[in-house]
């Protein structure tokens, strides 16, 4: 497995998808964002994740995103592509499309919208892996799909070579820690955490890397955090993480009276990237609304205090 | 609104999608099923609902289903089409496709997979309705999308002509009853219940019709139930419903050790339709497994006791 | 079982617990309330239920409530007592106390606060029933205890004479309907619904009675509803229920910005009873706040429109 | 606040409550357990927590537990007492009883069983703190009480001197980390984690100590873990935690077909303590069942591999 996924560890930001004011993929901004992230020292790019607005993008938009990101990455770092669809056949169809566009690995969740079962989730990942010749990551995100991937299920799929890694956004710390211990026997398997405000703690606990949405805004910070952890300087890792945790307060800028958590988070990342001069607009997909100028000002203030302006 | 949705009341089964053993849409069986349902006296057909396996069907399969159902219905009853996608733009894209295939109305849920907000759900339905010139039904199914549609939200959308009806699978009886009372002011609005084992109670409470998955198996029974309710013979309606409630035990035939509730339910409906000679196979989409012969035998036994063999 | 619980069917309001402004049980108001309910034609009284503020009352207060209610009922109608504690031994201790005060039946939930298991829930009810010589009702209220009582569990306990009845507040309409059908074999078993705005529908579906919190405010209305259902006049039952459903809007009077649903509901019932001259104060237990005069005015307006002032 | 809670940091095990085979508190075993824990180097004892079976113990049993623990501790380490009741007045009543028995601090949850509201939770803690002159800890355990304590609520209560600390079992890593950062301004406030398999990570993230149920079985291990963290040797802390995480597998010994997670966990801790010669029986309270000899053997095997036999 290791040989199939060189480089899928460390800092792997879920790349946001910049949009033009009329809702099209802003390809120029996306190219600039990819360059910004690679300059920031990220190890790989995760396209079409939740932070990439995948649940909001049409087939055509998703194809455009992969086209721009793989083009801009140009082999400097691997590109993982989310293939987020409700069930197996639909995931496989999308996986074939992504593979044809030259991505390096795929990321799929358990089935969603419909009720499912552990034996069905097992079959789901096996069928996807059998259909597409790319490393497959499981995306463990119960808040979106209503199911937690069991440790025993992941280990079975890992040992059988079905999965090359896991992106864990489950919040189940017991399962994560025990998984990290069990995975010592499979050194090529990549255990990535999506919990961006406790990356230091997750790395200490055995994670191989992180998938921080906030890494779009401050890739250099996550690079320093990862480097400190890699050399065992946990005090430095913690200090960097604490700084990033305070920066994460930008997601609280949107008025909760008319913004979902998704809109607040994506809106904040895009608004911060606009403020930093990386992308042109903070547009988000419908039915979300973009952050307004007052909310943007709060975000600029936080960026300023973090020394990012 | 009434004029836009003539006939969308009464018995509106969510049509299951028969598959061939290799997983293709079994068009011949689907044609026979449509004929069986129309013969059973249904008022309309709901294609591509949860019972229609919509979450499992590829774009091409969904197009085939609409093609066959609209063709077989041939204008005898209206056809509603589920446009089940995670967010607004994706729903609209699918809605245009369905409209082009000649369906009579559309059924959409709140956004799912992603976290959303009441103001976003409101915008979601308004954007869909503005984009497609067909009556729009809201599908209120929190178990799939993690959000209940508020009564005030539905009333606002109903009064503004955004929604032509609701299919309620929420299980929130307080909200449903109060909605039924509020909707007296909008007589053309269709309030349909998805709670197939208490249709008599829901009709008494003010529902305009039902969307019973079990109606695939016994449309004549739901016809008699609806007719009894329409003429105010609640004792007869209850007796028919009690019979159907016992028939619904077919969904318990599958071994829960390796079947989801979805697989158990869809598998049971298809197995029963096969036993009744309506469709050719009980195949379900991956990652579900079909019911085996022992499970099928349990279902045949229940059908037999219900006088349906 | 029937012989042990004569009269536990029909209208069984969960009696609210009037408090004085300093938070003591207002015994005089409670006596007046019991008289009001018996005059309204209720079939039994349920003391120390959720509407009785049981989760808020100290041991001494609970004893006072039972003392006043059994005294005021004076054998005219049976008195059920909630014995709401986290686990078995604590329930049994409270059950002994209630039995010593002369109540006619007990109502217990599944264990709560702690995680539990179906086999433990089964043992829980069997141990309680073995310890106390009074009819035992199971209170099925997942929203409070995080577990739904399975139909098979209830049937097993019913057939073994462990349970004399169920108060269902689960909202699981499939389970309720099938339970009603299965229970035909046990005519003395009492299946009571807590879903107060759809009592007509639940009675049609097979319930033996109802436990409406709103029955504190308008017992005469629930009496008429039950009588209409008993004589098979479902149109009249529905009309009465629709009226009561609109009356139930009093629970929406409290500002949700600083009131829980519990505070809004209990506060509304008490405020309405005060407005109707039955009890003296609308005080609720800490940490809830009482409804203020503006909220009370909204309630008076609803009562007025309902012809209850 | 600091002066009120000397010593409430570091390793604070939630002391299990040994029982005799007939279900009484096994006072001799409990005394031995307290001595074992103090010998193991714990910083304080948490009596009547979830691991202390508090939800299962009668008033008399709870009094016995506090009597034995405070007596055996004899001032060597502080004793915190859980005051776990559904709502305010009941908590206060229990808090007075605990205070009279000489405990050093109290631990209370948000209201449970009943629905509640942030403003009510705020009032709840303020009323408890005003009623009893002991340091008050908030127990943040959404899995039991269905509500997460907001960071802003905790900070407000901390700044106002209402709370002396928090025991966090919420699993919300974002909230925990930001709370740890905010709490730098209140150095006397104790932030304790209940997540026993990631204590190293939580200490790195800013926790002041831990409340590990597994600390009953291996207090010396948690002492070494805490000491390593205190001196900044995170590699040693991680190694110790990894060992403890594997030891935690004892909670998987019980057959899930007839054991709740609570029974499996408490049963495992007691069975392990019996195997280590600390307590006499592995009895648990009804309706839980004790682990059988086969399950006990599995636990002994794990203890053996961990070098604890």
PDB file of N, CA and C in Angstrom, chain B residues 171-178 181 205, chain C residues 10-16 37 46 49-52 139 141 143 167-171 176 192-203 207 209-219 221-223 225-226 237-252 261-262 264-266 268-270 273, chain D residues 115:
ATOM      1  N   UNK B 171     -42.812  11.869  11.445  1.00  0.00           N
ATOM      2  CA  UNK B 171     -43.182  11.281  12.727  1.00  0.00           C
ATOM      3  C   UNK B 171     -43.516  12.308  13.792  1.00  0.00           C
ATOM      4  N   UNK B 172     -43.562  13.571  13.435  1.00  0.00           N
ATOM      5  CA  UNK B 172     -43.885  14.620  14.406  1.00  0.00           C
ATOM      6  C   UNK B 172     -45.379  14.878  14.347  1.00  0.00           C
ATOM      7  N   UNK B 173     -46.115  14.199  15.204  1.00  0.00           N
ATOM      8  CA  UNK B 173     -47.562  14.254  15.077  1.00  0.00           C
ATOM      9  C   UNK B 173     -48.159  15.599  15.470  1.00  0.00           C
ATOM     10  N   UNK B 174     -47.507  16.286  16.387  1.00  0.00           N
ATOM     11  CA  UNK B 174     -48.009  17.616  16.767  1.00  0.00           C
ATOM     12  C   UNK B 174     -47.914  18.559  15.576  1.00  0.00           C
ATOM     13  N   UNK B 175     -46.744  18.581  14.973  1.00  0.00           N
ATOM     14  CA  UNK B 175     -46.538  19.465  13.834  1.00  0.00           C
ATOM     15  C   UNK B 175     -47.489  19.116  12.693  1.00  0.00           C
ATOM     16  N   UNK B 176     -47.654  17.831  12.425  1.00  0.00           N
ATOM     17  CA  UNK B 176     -48.514  17.405  11.322  1.00  0.00           C
ATOM     18  C   UNK B 176     -49.956  17.863  11.543  1.00  0.00           C
ATOM     19  N   UNK B 177     -50.444  17.651  12.756  1.00  0.00           N
ATOM     20  CA  UNK B 177     -51.845  17.990  13.027  1.00  0.00           C
ATOM     21  C   UNK B 177     -52.094  19.488  12.917  1.00  0.00           C
ATOM     22  N   UNK B 178     -51.177  20.246  13.487  1.00  0.00           N
ATOM     23  CA  UNK B 178     -51.341  21.703  13.431  1.00  0.00           C
ATOM     24  C   UNK B 178     -51.212  22.210  12.004  1.00  0.00           C
ATOM     25  N   UNK B 181     -54.426  21.695  10.245  1.00  0.00           N
ATOM     26  CA  UNK B 181     -55.412  22.713  10.609  1.00  0.00           C
ATOM     27  C   UNK B 181     -55.098  24.023   9.894  1.00  0.00           C
ATOM     28  N   UNK B 205     -56.839  12.761  10.806  1.00  0.00           N
ATOM     29  CA  UNK B 205     -56.213  13.979  11.301  1.00  0.00           C
ATOM     30  C   UNK B 205     -56.077  15.077  10.263  1.00  0.00           C
TER      31      UNK B 205
ATOM     32  N   UNK C  10     -59.384   5.406  29.215  1.00  0.00           N
ATOM     33  CA  UNK C  10     -60.047   6.700  29.016  1.00  0.00           C
ATOM     34  C   UNK C  10     -59.113   7.874  29.279  1.00  0.00           C
ATOM     35  N   UNK C  11     -59.649   8.925  29.874  1.00  0.00           N
ATOM     36  CA  UNK C  11     -58.892  10.166  30.062  1.00  0.00           C
ATOM     37  C   UNK C  11     -58.147  10.131  31.402  1.00  0.00           C
ATOM     38  N   UNK C  12     -56.842  10.157  31.335  1.00  0.00           N
ATOM     39  CA  UNK C  12     -56.005  10.044  32.537  1.00  0.00           C
ATOM     40  C   UNK C  12     -54.999  11.196  32.549  1.00  0.00           C
ATOM     41  N   UNK C  13     -55.411  12.380  32.959  1.00  0.00           N
ATOM     42  CA  UNK C  13     -54.487  13.526  32.874  1.00  0.00           C
ATOM     43  C   UNK C  13     -53.303  13.367  33.833  1.00  0.00           C
ATOM     44  N   UNK C  14     -52.129  13.777  33.373  1.00  0.00           N
ATOM     45  CA  UNK C  14     -50.968  13.842  34.261  1.00  0.00           C
ATOM     46  C   UNK C  14     -51.091  15.136  35.047  1.00  0.00           C
ATOM     47  N   UNK C  15     -51.453  15.015  36.311  1.00  0.00           N
ATOM     48  CA  UNK C  15     -51.841  16.188  37.105  1.00  0.00           C
ATOM     49  C   UNK C  15     -50.644  17.112  37.334  1.00  0.00           C
ATOM     50  N   UNK C  16     -50.798  18.381  37.006  1.00  0.00           N
ATOM     51  CA  UNK C  16     -49.714  19.327  37.287  1.00  0.00           C
ATOM     52  C   UNK C  16     -49.641  19.565  38.794  1.00  0.00           C
ATOM     53  N   UNK C  37     -60.734  18.319  37.839  1.00  0.00           N
ATOM     54  CA  UNK C  37     -60.513  17.229  36.884  1.00  0.00           C
ATOM     55  C   UNK C  37     -61.596  16.156  37.037  1.00  0.00           C
ATOM     56  N   UNK C  46     -53.084  10.741  36.979  1.00  0.00           N
ATOM     57  CA  UNK C  46     -51.680  10.319  36.961  1.00  0.00           C
ATOM     58  C   UNK C  46     -50.870  11.374  37.709  1.00  0.00           C
ATOM     59  N   UNK C  49     -46.183  12.621  37.110  1.00  0.00           N
ATOM     60  CA  UNK C  49     -45.667  12.402  35.760  1.00  0.00           C
ATOM     61  C   UNK C  49     -44.801  13.573  35.348  1.00  0.00           C
ATOM     62  N   UNK C  50     -44.370  13.580  34.091  1.00  0.00           N
ATOM     63  CA  UNK C  50     -43.543  14.689  33.612  1.00  0.00           C
ATOM     64  C   UNK C  50     -44.280  16.010  33.774  1.00  0.00           C
ATOM     65  N   UNK C  51     -45.559  16.027  33.436  1.00  0.00           N
ATOM     66  CA  UNK C  51     -46.342  17.253  33.598  1.00  0.00           C
ATOM     67  C   UNK C  51     -46.535  17.590  35.067  1.00  0.00           C
ATOM     68  N   UNK C  52     -46.394  16.597  35.933  1.00  0.00           N
ATOM     69  CA  UNK C  52     -46.502  16.828  37.375  1.00  0.00           C
ATOM     70  C   UNK C  52     -45.199  17.351  37.956  1.00  0.00           C
ATOM     71  N   UNK C 139     -43.605   3.482  31.152  1.00  0.00           N
ATOM     72  CA  UNK C 139     -43.689   4.826  30.567  1.00  0.00           C
ATOM     73  C   UNK C 139     -42.641   4.859  29.453  1.00  0.00           C
ATOM     74  N   UNK C 141     -40.842   6.768  26.948  1.00  0.00           N
ATOM     75  CA  UNK C 141     -40.577   8.182  26.647  1.00  0.00           C
ATOM     76  C   UNK C 141     -39.108   8.372  26.265  1.00  0.00           C
ATOM     77  N   UNK C 143     -37.523  10.448  24.529  1.00  0.00           N
ATOM     78  CA  UNK C 143     -36.943  11.795  24.559  1.00  0.00           C
ATOM     79  C   UNK C 143     -36.332  12.092  25.929  1.00  0.00           C
ATOM     80  N   UNK C 167     -47.802   3.660  29.020  1.00  0.00           N
ATOM     81  CA  UNK C 167     -48.075   5.015  28.588  1.00  0.00           C
ATOM     82  C   UNK C 167     -47.064   5.327  27.501  1.00  0.00           C
ATOM     83  N   UNK C 168     -47.551   5.496  26.281  1.00  0.00           N
ATOM     84  CA  UNK C 168     -46.672   5.664  25.133  1.00  0.00           C
ATOM     85  C   UNK C 168     -46.509   7.135  24.769  1.00  0.00           C
ATOM     86  N   UNK C 169     -45.294   7.625  24.922  1.00  0.00           N
ATOM     87  CA  UNK C 169     -44.947   8.975  24.461  1.00  0.00           C
ATOM     88  C   UNK C 169     -43.772   8.876  23.507  1.00  0.00           C
ATOM     89  N   UNK C 170     -43.751   7.814  22.732  1.00  0.00           N
ATOM     90  CA  UNK C 170     -42.567   7.530  21.928  1.00  0.00           C
ATOM     91  C   UNK C 170     -42.595   8.158  20.545  1.00  0.00           C
ATOM     92  N   UNK C 171     -43.791   8.418  20.043  1.00  0.00           N
ATOM     93  CA  UNK C 171     -43.868   8.945  18.681  1.00  0.00           C
ATOM     94  C   UNK C 171     -43.576   7.917  17.615  1.00  0.00           C
ATOM     95  N   UNK C 176     -46.444   1.472  17.813  1.00  0.00           N
ATOM     96  CA  UNK C 176     -47.689   1.632  18.564  1.00  0.00           C
ATOM     97  C   UNK C 176     -48.826   0.850  17.908  1.00  0.00           C
ATOM     98  N   UNK C 192     -52.115   3.372  26.688  1.00  0.00           N
ATOM     99  CA  UNK C 192     -52.461   4.790  26.790  1.00  0.00           C
ATOM    100  C   UNK C 192     -51.496   5.625  25.962  1.00  0.00           C
ATOM    101  N   UNK C 193     -52.015   6.621  25.274  1.00  0.00           N
ATOM    102  CA  UNK C 193     -51.146   7.500  24.477  1.00  0.00           C
ATOM    103  C   UNK C 193     -50.900   8.819  25.185  1.00  0.00           C
ATOM    104  N   UNK C 194     -49.680   9.288  25.100  1.00  0.00           N
ATOM    105  CA  UNK C 194     -49.345  10.598  25.638  1.00  0.00           C
ATOM    106  C   UNK C 194     -49.363  11.689  24.577  1.00  0.00           C
ATOM    107  N   UNK C 195     -49.729  11.322  23.349  1.00  0.00           N
ATOM    108  CA  UNK C 195     -49.688  12.296  22.254  1.00  0.00           C
ATOM    109  C   UNK C 195     -51.005  13.057  22.193  1.00  0.00           C
ATOM    110  N   UNK C 196     -51.052  14.149  22.941  1.00  0.00           N
ATOM    111  CA  UNK C 196     -52.309  14.797  23.271  1.00  0.00           C
ATOM    112  C   UNK C 196     -52.983  15.535  22.125  1.00  0.00           C
ATOM    113  N   UNK C 197     -52.259  15.819  21.053  1.00  0.00           N
ATOM    114  CA  UNK C 197     -52.915  16.529  19.948  1.00  0.00           C
ATOM    115  C   UNK C 197     -53.403  15.571  18.858  1.00  0.00           C
ATOM    116  N   UNK C 198     -53.208  14.273  19.040  1.00  0.00           N
ATOM    117  CA  UNK C 198     -53.716  13.294  18.066  1.00  0.00           C
ATOM    118  C   UNK C 198     -54.405  12.134  18.782  1.00  0.00           C
ATOM    119  N   UNK C 199     -55.084  12.454  19.863  1.00  0.00           N
ATOM    120  CA  UNK C 199     -55.748  11.398  20.638  1.00  0.00           C
ATOM    121  C   UNK C 199     -56.802  10.694  19.787  1.00  0.00           C
ATOM    122  N   UNK C 200     -57.529  11.453  18.979  1.00  0.00           N
ATOM    123  CA  UNK C 200     -58.552  10.817  18.130  1.00  0.00           C
ATOM    124  C   UNK C 200     -57.916   9.747  17.241  1.00  0.00           C
ATOM    125  N   UNK C 201     -56.808  10.111  16.622  1.00  0.00           N
ATOM    126  CA  UNK C 201     -56.112   9.183  15.724  1.00  0.00           C
ATOM    127  C   UNK C 201     -55.589   7.971  16.488  1.00  0.00           C
ATOM    128  N   UNK C 202     -55.078   8.191  17.692  1.00  0.00           N
ATOM    129  CA  UNK C 202     -54.532   7.101  18.481  1.00  0.00           C
ATOM    130  C   UNK C 202     -55.643   6.172  18.960  1.00  0.00           C
ATOM    131  N   UNK C 203     -56.783   6.747  19.325  1.00  0.00           N
ATOM    132  CA  UNK C 203     -57.917   5.906  19.735  1.00  0.00           C
ATOM    133  C   UNK C 203     -58.409   5.085  18.539  1.00  0.00           C
ATOM    134  N   UNK C 207     -55.689   2.700  20.807  1.00  0.00           N
ATOM    135  CA  UNK C 207     -55.362   3.089  22.184  1.00  0.00           C
ATOM    136  C   UNK C 207     -56.589   2.921  23.075  1.00  0.00           C
ATOM    137  N   UNK C 209     -56.838   4.768  25.852  1.00  0.00           N
ATOM    138  CA  UNK C 209     -57.030   6.018  26.562  1.00  0.00           C
ATOM    139  C   UNK C 209     -55.871   6.955  26.304  1.00  0.00           C
ATOM    140  N   UNK C 210     -55.908   8.082  26.986  1.00  0.00           N
ATOM    141  CA  UNK C 210     -54.908   9.118  26.733  1.00  0.00           C
ATOM    142  C   UNK C 210     -54.431   9.732  28.043  1.00  0.00           C
ATOM    143  N   UNK C 211     -53.235  10.292  28.002  1.00  0.00           N
ATOM    144  CA  UNK C 211     -52.639  10.961  29.164  1.00  0.00           C
ATOM    145  C   UNK C 211     -52.248  12.366  28.713  1.00  0.00           C
ATOM    146  N   UNK C 212     -53.229  13.261  28.575  1.00  0.00           N
ATOM    147  CA  UNK C 212     -52.958  14.578  27.999  1.00  0.00           C
ATOM    148  C   UNK C 212     -52.626  15.622  29.045  1.00  0.00           C
ATOM    149  N   UNK C 213     -51.422  16.213  28.934  1.00  0.00           N
ATOM    150  CA  UNK C 213     -51.088  17.324  29.813  1.00  0.00           C
ATOM    151  C   UNK C 213     -52.106  18.446  29.690  1.00  0.00           C
ATOM    152  N   UNK C 214     -52.551  18.665  28.460  1.00  0.00           N
ATOM    153  CA  UNK C 214     -53.553  19.705  28.214  1.00  0.00           C
ATOM    154  C   UNK C 214     -54.885  19.362  28.884  1.00  0.00           C
ATOM    155  N   UNK C 215     -55.062  18.098  29.250  1.00  0.00           N
ATOM    156  CA  UNK C 215     -56.263  17.684  29.967  1.00  0.00           C
ATOM    157  C   UNK C 215     -56.399  18.351  31.326  1.00  0.00           C
ATOM    158  N   UNK C 216     -55.300  18.876  31.872  1.00  0.00           N
ATOM    159  CA  UNK C 216     -55.400  19.693  33.078  1.00  0.00           C
ATOM    160  C   UNK C 216     -56.232  20.941  32.824  1.00  0.00           C
ATOM    161  N   UNK C 217     -56.014  21.518  31.654  1.00  0.00           N
ATOM    162  CA  UNK C 217     -56.638  22.803  31.321  1.00  0.00           C
ATOM    163  C   UNK C 217     -58.067  22.621  30.846  1.00  0.00           C
ATOM    164  N   UNK C 218     -58.311  21.558  30.084  1.00  0.00           N
ATOM    165  CA  UNK C 218     -59.649  21.354  29.511  1.00  0.00           C
ATOM    166  C   UNK C 218     -60.059  19.879  29.606  1.00  0.00           C
ATOM    167  N   UNK C 219     -60.280  19.395  30.823  1.00  0.00           N
ATOM    168  CA  UNK C 219     -60.668  17.977  30.965  1.00  0.00           C
ATOM    169  C   UNK C 219     -61.990  17.678  30.264  1.00  0.00           C
ATOM    170  N   UNK C 221     -63.095  18.835  27.535  1.00  0.00           N
ATOM    171  CA  UNK C 221     -62.864  18.629  26.106  1.00  0.00           C
ATOM    172  C   UNK C 221     -62.370  17.213  25.816  1.00  0.00           C
ATOM    173  N   UNK C 222     -61.425  16.755  26.608  1.00  0.00           N
ATOM    174  CA  UNK C 222     -60.933  15.386  26.383  1.00  0.00           C
ATOM    175  C   UNK C 222     -62.012  14.344  26.707  1.00  0.00           C
ATOM    176  N   UNK C 223     -62.853  14.670  27.669  1.00  0.00           N
ATOM    177  CA  UNK C 223     -63.993  13.782  27.971  1.00  0.00           C
ATOM    178  C   UNK C 223     -64.892  13.646  26.743  1.00  0.00           C
ATOM    179  N   UNK C 225     -64.124  14.230  23.660  1.00  0.00           N
ATOM    180  CA  UNK C 225     -63.369  13.532  22.617  1.00  0.00           C
ATOM    181  C   UNK C 225     -63.413  12.017  22.845  1.00  0.00           C
ATOM    182  N   UNK C 226     -63.128  11.600  24.071  1.00  0.00           N
ATOM    183  CA  UNK C 226     -63.120  10.163  24.382  1.00  0.00           C
ATOM    184  C   UNK C 226     -64.522   9.563  24.184  1.00  0.00           C
ATOM    185  N   UNK C 237     -65.169  13.334  17.214  1.00  0.00           N
ATOM    186  CA  UNK C 237     -63.895  13.206  17.921  1.00  0.00           C
ATOM    187  C   UNK C 237     -62.838  14.099  17.267  1.00  0.00           C
ATOM    188  N   UNK C 238     -62.802  14.040  15.941  1.00  0.00           N
ATOM    189  CA  UNK C 238     -61.833  14.858  15.213  1.00  0.00           C
ATOM    190  C   UNK C 238     -62.068  16.351  15.447  1.00  0.00           C
ATOM    191  N   UNK C 239     -63.311  16.780  15.406  1.00  0.00           N
ATOM    192  CA  UNK C 239     -63.612  18.200  15.599  1.00  0.00           C
ATOM    193  C   UNK C 239     -63.150  18.657  16.984  1.00  0.00           C
ATOM    194  N   UNK C 240     -63.411  17.820  17.975  1.00  0.00           N
ATOM    195  CA  UNK C 240     -62.987  18.168  19.336  1.00  0.00           C
ATOM    196  C   UNK C 240     -61.459  18.202  19.417  1.00  0.00           C
ATOM    197  N   UNK C 241     -60.818  17.217  18.780  1.00  0.00           N
ATOM    198  CA  UNK C 241     -59.351  17.179  18.815  1.00  0.00           C
ATOM    199  C   UNK C 241     -58.752  18.392  18.105  1.00  0.00           C
ATOM    200  N   UNK C 242     -59.343  18.761  16.984  1.00  0.00           N
ATOM    201  CA  UNK C 242     -58.834  19.943  16.271  1.00  0.00           C
ATOM    202  C   UNK C 242     -58.920  21.186  17.164  1.00  0.00           C
ATOM    203  N   UNK C 243     -60.034  21.300  17.882  1.00  0.00           N
ATOM    204  CA  UNK C 243     -60.179  22.428  18.798  1.00  0.00           C
ATOM    205  C   UNK C 243     -59.084  22.382  19.871  1.00  0.00           C
ATOM    206  N   UNK C 244     -58.852  21.198  20.416  1.00  0.00           N
ATOM    207  CA  UNK C 244     -57.826  21.048  21.455  1.00  0.00           C
ATOM    208  C   UNK C 244     -56.427  21.273  20.893  1.00  0.00           C
ATOM    209  N   UNK C 245     -56.215  20.898  19.630  1.00  0.00           N
ATOM    210  CA  UNK C 245     -54.903  21.117  19.014  1.00  0.00           C
ATOM    211  C   UNK C 245     -54.615  22.613  18.909  1.00  0.00           C
ATOM    212  N   UNK C 246     -55.646  23.382  18.600  1.00  0.00           N
ATOM    213  CA  UNK C 246     -55.435  24.839  18.546  1.00  0.00           C
ATOM    214  C   UNK C 246     -55.213  25.405  19.939  1.00  0.00           C
ATOM    215  N   UNK C 247     -55.936  24.857  20.909  1.00  0.00           N
ATOM    216  CA  UNK C 247     -55.738  25.279  22.295  1.00  0.00           C
ATOM    217  C   UNK C 247     -54.309  24.986  22.760  1.00  0.00           C
ATOM    218  N   UNK C 248     -53.757  23.902  22.226  1.00  0.00           N
ATOM    219  CA  UNK C 248     -52.388  23.495  22.612  1.00  0.00           C
ATOM    220  C   UNK C 248     -51.357  24.555  22.241  1.00  0.00           C
ATOM    221  N   UNK C 249     -51.718  25.497  21.375  1.00  0.00           N
ATOM    222  CA  UNK C 249     -50.809  26.592  21.031  1.00  0.00           C
ATOM    223  C   UNK C 249     -50.403  27.424  22.249  1.00  0.00           C
ATOM    224  N   UNK C 250     -51.080  27.254  23.367  1.00  0.00           N
ATOM    225  CA  UNK C 250     -50.639  27.979  24.573  1.00  0.00           C
ATOM    226  C   UNK C 250     -49.200  27.621  24.945  1.00  0.00           C
ATOM    227  N   UNK C 251     -48.739  26.443  24.541  1.00  0.00           N
ATOM    228  CA  UNK C 251     -47.357  26.065  24.906  1.00  0.00           C
ATOM    229  C   UNK C 251     -46.329  26.844  24.093  1.00  0.00           C
ATOM    230  N   UNK C 252     -46.806  27.605  23.098  1.00  0.00           N
ATOM    231  CA  UNK C 252     -45.882  28.413  22.290  1.00  0.00           C
ATOM    232  C   UNK C 252     -45.774  29.843  22.797  1.00  0.00           C
ATOM    233  N   UNK C 261     -38.552  23.904  26.437  1.00  0.00           N
ATOM    234  CA  UNK C 261     -39.868  23.399  26.076  1.00  0.00           C
ATOM    235  C   UNK C 261     -40.647  22.961  27.304  1.00  0.00           C
ATOM    236  N   UNK C 262     -39.945  22.426  28.283  1.00  0.00           N
ATOM    237  CA  UNK C 262     -40.604  22.009  29.522  1.00  0.00           C
ATOM    238  C   UNK C 262     -41.196  23.211  30.239  1.00  0.00           C
ATOM    239  N   UNK C 264     -41.929  26.077  28.997  1.00  0.00           N
ATOM    240  CA  UNK C 264     -42.995  26.661  28.187  1.00  0.00           C
ATOM    241  C   UNK C 264     -44.295  25.865  28.352  1.00  0.00           C
ATOM    242  N   UNK C 265     -44.183  24.549  28.371  1.00  0.00           N
ATOM    243  CA  UNK C 265     -45.365  23.705  28.472  1.00  0.00           C
ATOM    244  C   UNK C 265     -45.993  23.749  29.864  1.00  0.00           C
ATOM    245  N   UNK C 266     -45.179  23.460  30.880  1.00  0.00           N
ATOM    246  CA  UNK C 266     -45.704  23.486  32.251  1.00  0.00           C
ATOM    247  C   UNK C 266     -46.182  24.885  32.607  1.00  0.00           C
ATOM    248  N   UNK C 268     -47.338  27.125  30.640  1.00  0.00           N
ATOM    249  CA  UNK C 268     -48.594  27.413  29.953  1.00  0.00           C
ATOM    250  C   UNK C 268     -49.773  26.732  30.647  1.00  0.00           C
ATOM    251  N   UNK C 269     -49.603  25.477  31.015  1.00  0.00           N
ATOM    252  CA  UNK C 269     -50.703  24.770  31.684  1.00  0.00           C
ATOM    253  C   UNK C 269     -51.062  25.477  32.990  1.00  0.00           C
ATOM    254  N   UNK C 270     -50.036  25.834  33.763  1.00  0.00           N
ATOM    255  CA  UNK C 270     -50.301  26.478  35.050  1.00  0.00           C
ATOM    256  C   UNK C 270     -50.897  27.878  34.872  1.00  0.00           C
ATOM    257  N   UNK C 273     -54.491  27.444  33.949  1.00  0.00           N
ATOM    258  CA  UNK C 273     -55.289  27.030  35.111  1.00  0.00           C
ATOM    259  C   UNK C 273     -55.500  28.196  36.070  1.00  0.00           C
TER     260      UNK C 273
ATOM    261  N   UNK D 115     -36.339  18.249  29.487  1.00  0.00           N
ATOM    262  CA  UNK D 115     -35.680  19.162  28.550  1.00  0.00           C
ATOM    263  C   UNK D 115     -35.284  20.436  29.285  1.00  0.00           C
TER     264      UNK D 115
END
